[in-house]
Tab-separated table of C-alpha atoms in Angstrom:
chain	number	residue	atom	x	y	z
A	1	UNK	CA	5.209	23.949	0.635
A	2	UNK	CA	4.471	20.400	1.428
A	3	UNK	CA	1.987	19.139	4.434
A	4	UNK	CA	4.849	18.088	6.673
A	5	UNK	CA	6.436	21.901	6.454
A	6	UNK	CA	3.061	24.208	6.474
A	7	UNK	CA	1.568	22.357	9.329
A	8	UNK	CA	3.508	22.814	12.994
A	9	UNK	CA	4.861	19.632	14.621
A	10	UNK	CA	2.684	17.208	16.647
A	11	UNK	CA	4.604	18.207	19.890
A	12	UNK	CA	6.100	15.041	20.096
A	13	UNK	CA	2.605	13.483	21.008
A	14	UNK	CA	3.444	9.946	22.430
A	15	UNK	CA	1.964	7.306	19.487
A	16	UNK	CA	1.784	3.683	19.631
A	17	UNK	CA	2.827	1.836	16.927
A	18	UNK	CA	0.885	-1.305	15.253
A	19	UNK	CA	3.499	-2.611	12.541
A	20	UNK	CA	1.941	-4.930	10.043
A	21	UNK	CA	2.832	-8.513	8.266
A	22	UNK	CA	3.831	-8.794	5.244
A	23	UNK	CA	6.923	-10.063	3.637
A	24	UNK	CA	9.500	-7.981	2.254
A	25	UNK	CA	6.403	-4.778	2.073
A	26	UNK	CA	7.472	-4.977	5.688
A	27	UNK	CA	10.630	-2.558	4.706
A	28	UNK	CA	8.044	-0.744	3.650
A	29	UNK	CA	7.214	0.520	7.649
A	30	UNK	CA	11.044	1.924	7.770
A	31	UNK	CA	10.004	4.689	5.735
A	32	UNK	CA	6.814	5.018	7.942
A	33	UNK	CA	8.146	5.364	10.911
A	34	UNK	CA	11.052	8.236	9.439
A	35	UNK	CA	7.982	10.488	8.285
A	36	UNK	CA	6.004	9.690	11.917
A	37	UNK	CA	9.164	11.402	13.998
A	38	UNK	CA	9.794	13.528	10.870
A	39	UNK	CA	6.804	14.928	11.291
A	40	UNK	CA	6.932	15.048	15.622
A	41	UNK	CA	5.616	12.457	17.068
A	42	UNK	CA	7.007	10.496	19.653
A	43	UNK	CA	6.882	6.693	19.461
A	44	UNK	CA	6.834	4.539	23.014
A	45	UNK	CA	5.510	1.333	22.298
A	46	UNK	CA	5.546	-0.830	18.994
A	47	UNK	CA	3.776	-4.211	18.339
A	48	UNK	CA	4.932	-6.347	15.024
A	49	UNK	CA	3.938	-9.430	13.201
A	50	UNK	CA	6.598	-11.005	10.891
A	51	UNK	CA	8.962	-8.559	9.005
A	52	UNK	CA	6.758	-5.880	11.237
A	53	UNK	CA	7.967	-7.506	14.110
A	54	UNK	CA	11.526	-7.291	12.287
A	55	UNK	CA	11.408	-3.285	12.113
A	56	UNK	CA	10.025	-3.024	14.630
A	57	UNK	CA	12.267	-4.284	17.189
A	58	UNK	CA	14.884	-2.788	15.069
A	59	UNK	CA	13.653	0.835	15.977
A	60	UNK	CA	13.265	-0.181	19.446
A	61	UNK	CA	16.894	-1.064	19.852
A	62	UNK	CA	18.202	2.662	18.508
A	63	UNK	CA	19.660	0.943	15.908
A	64	UNK	CA	16.551	1.897	12.642
A	65	UNK	CA	19.225	3.710	10.718
A	66	UNK	CA	21.960	1.476	10.495
A	67	UNK	CA	19.837	-1.109	9.855
A	68	UNK	CA	18.012	1.093	7.000
A	69	UNK	CA	21.619	1.649	5.662
A	70	UNK	CA	22.757	-1.882	6.180
A	71	UNK	CA	19.599	-3.348	3.704
A	72	UNK	CA	19.350	-0.541	1.128
A	73	UNK	CA	23.124	-1.889	0.109
A	74	UNK	CA	22.143	-5.704	0.131
A	75	UNK	CA	21.420	-6.530	-3.551
A	76	UNK	CA	19.835	-9.961	-4.274
A	77	UNK	CA	22.970	-12.146	-4.796
A	78	UNK	CA	24.090	-10.841	-1.452
A	79	UNK	CA	20.369	-11.806	0.134
A	80	UNK	CA	20.245	-14.944	-1.018
A	81	UNK	CA	23.704	-16.114	-0.046
A	82	UNK	CA	22.210	-15.068	3.486
A	83	UNK	CA	19.402	-17.863	3.217
A	84	UNK	CA	20.438	-21.361	4.477
A	85	UNK	CA	18.808	-24.308	3.146
A	86	UNK	CA	18.366	-27.257	5.181
A	87	UNK	CA	17.594	-30.667	4.272
A	88	UNK	CA	15.365	-32.949	6.406
A	89	UNK	CA	13.237	-30.315	8.468
A	90	UNK	CA	9.811	-28.714	7.961
A	91	UNK	CA	11.363	-26.306	5.714
A	92	UNK	CA	13.649	-24.884	3.565
A	93	UNK	CA	15.382	-22.492	5.392
A	94	UNK	CA	17.250	-22.462	8.490
A	95	UNK	CA	17.197	-18.746	9.000
A	96	UNK	CA	20.922	-18.943	11.345
A	97	UNK	CA	22.896	-16.912	8.742
A	98	UNK	CA	20.287	-14.032	7.988
A	99	UNK	CA	19.780	-13.529	11.478
A	100	UNK	CA	23.715	-13.459	12.761
A	101	UNK	CA	24.180	-10.620	9.777
A	102	UNK	CA	21.493	-8.626	11.161
A	103	UNK	CA	22.502	-9.334	14.797
A	104	UNK	CA	26.477	-7.930	13.874
A	105	UNK	CA	24.399	-4.386	12.909
A	106	UNK	CA	21.627	-4.495	15.535
A	107	UNK	CA	23.071	-6.301	18.644
A	108	UNK	CA	20.876	-8.620	20.268
A	109	UNK	CA	19.799	-6.533	23.869
A	110	UNK	CA	17.121	-7.850	26.309
A	111	UNK	CA	13.868	-6.536	24.980
A	112	UNK	CA	12.889	-5.477	28.728
A	113	UNK	CA	15.962	-3.388	28.377
A	114	UNK	CA	15.234	-1.606	24.815
A	115	UNK	CA	14.156	2.690	25.218
A	116	UNK	CA	10.886	1.945	23.545
A	117	UNK	CA	8.218	-0.722	25.020
A	118	UNK	CA	8.103	-3.887	22.001
A	119	UNK	CA	5.882	-6.726	22.227
A	120	UNK	CA	6.970	-9.436	19.264
A	121	UNK	CA	3.787	-11.736	18.270
A	122	UNK	CA	4.728	-15.240	17.180
A	123	UNK	CA	1.835	-18.419	17.306
A	124	UNK	CA	1.685	-21.641	18.797
A	125	UNK	CA	0.280	-23.512	16.545
A	126	UNK	CA	-0.142	-26.635	19.515
A	127	UNK	CA	-1.757	-24.315	21.593
A	128	UNK	CA	-3.405	-22.581	18.113
A	129	UNK	CA	-2.674	-19.021	19.821
A	130	UNK	CA	-0.484	-16.144	19.831
A	131	UNK	CA	2.517	-15.426	21.531
A	132	UNK	CA	3.625	-11.913	23.159
A	133	UNK	CA	7.017	-11.856	23.307
A	134	UNK	CA	8.141	-8.884	26.009
A	135	UNK	CA	11.366	-10.625	26.898
A	136	UNK	CA	14.765	-11.742	26.324
A	137	UNK	CA	16.230	-11.634	23.674
A	138	UNK	CA	15.868	-9.220	20.975
A	139	UNK	CA	16.322	-12.121	18.137
A	140	UNK	CA	15.220	-14.854	19.521
A	141	UNK	CA	11.534	-13.158	19.637
A	142	UNK	CA	12.167	-11.318	16.081
A	143	UNK	CA	13.033	-14.751	14.251
A	144	UNK	CA	9.989	-16.045	16.283
A	145	UNK	CA	7.759	-13.600	14.622
A	146	UNK	CA	8.660	-14.336	11.030
A	147	UNK	CA	9.519	-18.196	11.138
A	148	UNK	CA	6.937	-18.678	8.148
A	149	UNK	CA	5.706	-22.174	8.196
A	150	UNK	CA	7.432	-24.473	5.564
A	151	UNK	CA	9.976	-21.217	4.302
A	152	UNK	CA	11.690	-20.902	7.359
A	153	UNK	CA	12.288	-23.763	10.656
A	154	UNK	CA	9.783	-22.850	13.232
A	155	UNK	CA	12.106	-21.294	16.973
A	156	UNK	CA	11.793	-22.173	20.207
A	157	UNK	CA	11.031	-19.737	22.602
A	158	UNK	CA	10.871	-20.420	26.122
A	159	UNK	CA	10.610	-24.464	25.259
A	160	UNK	CA	8.082	-23.899	22.889
A	161	UNK	CA	8.246	-24.220	18.862
A	162	UNK	CA	6.740	-20.691	17.774
A	163	UNK	CA	6.163	-19.555	13.788
A	164	UNK	CA	5.099	-16.237	12.291
A	165	UNK	CA	2.673	-13.845	13.888
A	166	UNK	CA	1.172	-13.289	10.862
A	167	UNK	CA	-0.822	-16.110	10.801
A	168	UNK	CA	-3.347	-14.795	13.118
A	169	UNK	CA	-2.463	-11.848	14.198
A	170	UNK	CA	-1.260	-9.797	11.050
A	171	UNK	CA	-1.609	-6.574	12.583
A	172	UNK	CA	-1.245	-6.480	16.308
A	173	UNK	CA	-2.886	-3.819	17.278
A	174	UNK	CA	-4.124	-5.044	20.581
A	175	UNK	CA	-1.066	-5.702	22.033
A	176	UNK	CA	-0.400	-1.777	21.734
A	177	UNK	CA	-3.720	-1.258	23.901
A	178	UNK	CA	-1.605	-1.468	27.194
A	179	UNK	CA	1.185	1.604	26.409
A	180	UNK	CA	0.534	5.223	27.621
A	181	UNK	CA	0.331	6.241	23.740
A	182	UNK	CA	-1.548	9.255	23.516
A	183	UNK	CA	-2.384	8.068	20.348
A	184	UNK	CA	-2.520	4.257	17.890
A	185	UNK	CA	-0.784	4.821	14.272
A	186	UNK	CA	-1.663	0.779	12.679
A	187	UNK	CA	0.679	0.126	9.331
A	188	UNK	CA	-1.861	-2.626	7.206
A	189	UNK	CA	0.768	-3.755	4.590
A	190	UNK	CA	-2.763	-4.443	2.097
A	191	UNK	CA	-3.446	-1.641	0.777
A	192	UNK	CA	-4.881	-0.776	-2.709
A	193	UNK	CA	-2.720	-2.234	-5.105
A	194	UNK	CA	-0.697	0.750	-7.553
A	195	UNK	CA	-1.674	-1.450	-10.509
A	196	UNK	CA	-4.727	-3.028	-11.832
A	197	UNK	CA	-4.999	-6.884	-10.841
A	198	UNK	CA	-2.199	-9.079	-13.804
A	199	UNK	CA	-1.413	-6.236	-15.380
A	200	UNK	CA	2.240	-6.380	-16.631
A	201	UNK	CA	3.905	-4.834	-14.064
A	202	UNK	CA	2.773	-7.542	-11.616
A	203	UNK	CA	3.411	-10.254	-13.347
A	204	UNK	CA	7.051	-9.133	-13.901
A	205	UNK	CA	10.296	-9.916	-12.121
A	206	UNK	CA	12.464	-7.089	-10.991
A	207	UNK	CA	15.525	-8.864	-10.005
A	208	UNK	CA	15.467	-9.888	-13.581
A	209	UNK	CA	12.919	-7.678	-16.028
A	210	UNK	CA	11.370	-10.052	-17.376
A	211	UNK	CA	7.699	-11.733	-16.725
A	212	UNK	CA	7.448	-14.869	-14.708
A	213	UNK	CA	7.968	-16.541	-11.258
A	214	UNK	CA	10.915	-15.007	-9.474
A	215	UNK	CA	14.644	-16.114	-9.184
A	216	UNK	CA	14.228	-16.519	-5.842
A	217	UNK	CA	11.015	-18.120	-5.504
A	218	UNK	CA	12.054	-20.747	-8.587
A	219	UNK	CA	15.808	-21.110	-6.464
A	220	UNK	CA	12.619	-22.023	-3.337
A	221	UNK	CA	10.525	-24.151	-5.817
A	222	UNK	CA	13.536	-26.302	-7.118
A	223	UNK	CA	14.989	-26.813	-3.242
A	224	UNK	CA	10.797	-28.521	-2.676
A	225	UNK	CA	11.549	-31.078	-5.853
A	226	UNK	CA	9.486	-28.299	-7.894
A	227	UNK	CA	11.269	-27.256	-11.406
A	228	UNK	CA	8.399	-25.553	-13.645
A	229	UNK	CA	8.735	-22.298	-14.910
A	230	UNK	CA	4.623	-22.044	-14.174
A	231	UNK	CA	3.915	-20.697	-10.552
A	232	UNK	CA	5.035	-23.046	-7.842
A	233	UNK	CA	4.977	-23.862	-4.369
A	234	UNK	CA	6.658	-20.219	-2.808
A	235	UNK	CA	4.911	-18.248	-4.704
A	236	UNK	CA	1.357	-20.124	-4.452
A	237	UNK	CA	2.017	-20.319	-0.455
A	238	UNK	CA	3.263	-16.388	-0.528
A	239	UNK	CA	-0.049	-15.559	-2.384
A	240	UNK	CA	-2.405	-17.885	-0.149
A	241	UNK	CA	-0.781	-16.453	2.960
A	242	UNK	CA	-1.104	-12.613	1.724
A	243	UNK	CA	-4.530	-12.873	1.125
A	244	UNK	CA	-5.350	-14.666	4.588
A	245	UNK	CA	-3.561	-12.155	6.169
A	246	UNK	CA	-5.608	-9.336	4.499
A	247	UNK	CA	-9.169	-10.269	5.483
A	248	UNK	CA	-8.123	-11.034	9.172
A	249	UNK	CA	-6.101	-7.370	9.178
A	250	UNK	CA	-9.708	-6.095	7.853
A	251	UNK	CA	-11.694	-8.494	10.670
A	252	UNK	CA	-9.067	-6.923	13.230
A	253	UNK	CA	-9.024	-2.932	11.669
A	254	UNK	CA	-12.113	-3.095	11.390
A	255	UNK	CA	-13.583	-4.751	15.231
A	256	UNK	CA	-10.325	-1.705	16.410
A	257	UNK	CA	-9.755	0.938	14.370
A	258	UNK	CA	-6.245	3.103	15.021
A	259	UNK	CA	-6.420	6.610	15.308
A	260	UNK	CA	-4.819	7.043	12.524
A	261	UNK	CA	-4.043	4.426	9.330
A	262	UNK	CA	-1.350	4.143	6.979
A	263	UNK	CA	-1.581	1.344	4.168
A	264	UNK	CA	0.997	0.146	1.983
A	265	UNK	CA	0.463	-0.936	-1.305
A	266	UNK	CA	-0.393	-4.522	-1.772
A	267	UNK	CA	1.397	-4.793	-4.561
A	268	UNK	CA	4.432	-3.001	-3.750
A	269	UNK	CA	6.325	-6.176	-4.334
A	270	UNK	CA	7.074	-9.548	-3.959
A	271	UNK	CA	6.682	-11.271	-0.844
A	272	UNK	CA	11.153	-11.877	-0.801
A	273	UNK	CA	11.760	-9.450	-2.360
A	274	UNK	CA	13.929	-7.886	0.390
A	275	UNK	CA	16.690	-6.433	-1.237
A	276	UNK	CA	13.818	-3.629	-3.011
A	277	UNK	CA	14.895	-2.628	0.970
A	278	UNK	CA	15.259	1.841	-0.700
A	279	UNK	CA	12.614	1.272	-2.656
A	280	UNK	CA	10.455	-0.147	-0.533
A	281	UNK	CA	11.148	2.418	2.577
A	282	UNK	CA	10.712	5.752	0.079
A	283	UNK	CA	7.069	4.362	-0.500
A	284	UNK	CA	6.568	3.217	3.519
A	285	UNK	CA	7.642	7.473	4.220
A	286	UNK	CA	5.034	8.400	0.783
A	287	UNK	CA	2.212	6.708	2.440
A	288	UNK	CA	2.613	7.651	5.900
A	289	UNK	CA	2.811	11.482	5.244
A	290	UNK	CA	-0.107	11.236	2.418
A	291	UNK	CA	-1.868	9.055	5.820
A	292	UNK	CA	-1.387	12.091	8.385
A	293	UNK	CA	-1.920	15.151	5.529
A	294	UNK	CA	-5.737	13.573	5.027
A	295	UNK	CA	-6.213	13.092	8.811
A	296	UNK	CA	-4.545	16.686	9.072
A	297	UNK	CA	-1.990	16.135	11.226
């Protein structure tokens, strides 16, 4: 009998979620949410940054199952076709085609009308501070929150260009503390790796079956004028961003520890491998169940 079956349901205990940034790893948080609800928790508030905002906003809109099914059926080619390259802009991808595809599945409600309280965290680089988006069109907030500098163009909200919330708040714990939830559950995207650093498992590109830089990373590098087969700009940027976010997240957790912490292995996938959704969702479910079992929930 599994831990989920052996324990009594948590009695619909009200919890708030802080969902972390981490590129494609953020899709694991779909499995985390499903595991929490299966264990009997009632999610009443969510704050998310970057891909954590994407998953959290979709769940707050009541469309997580539809989004899960849509993205789980998307292969690498279908995902790449949603990327709309731009020329003469301060980024590689405009993001309109990607957002339009997701909007068809989720809709575009106002954040203040969602059945679950939701905060998307973005960053105002001019003012050098976090911005908490709690009203207005959902996809305006989500597009701003995952606007990774250099990859996606900044997104203008309320007259100000905003970028990825993971720059300053890769694990937005504070943004959930104002809710009336009984406990805070945080999902950190920088957990202990499943494979030793430098192992072949980490160097393998699942989209090709060969070691080396992934196809999408090479495509991004070609857009930037780099045709080298070595680790290029796109991969370097992803690793640098991930390293920075991991350090900030550790500080956030030390200053304001949640009641339950769920960690996703940092080598679960490459930053851009959104076509591995089905596998990542299962990783999230497994890690959430393990963390709840250890905590006695």
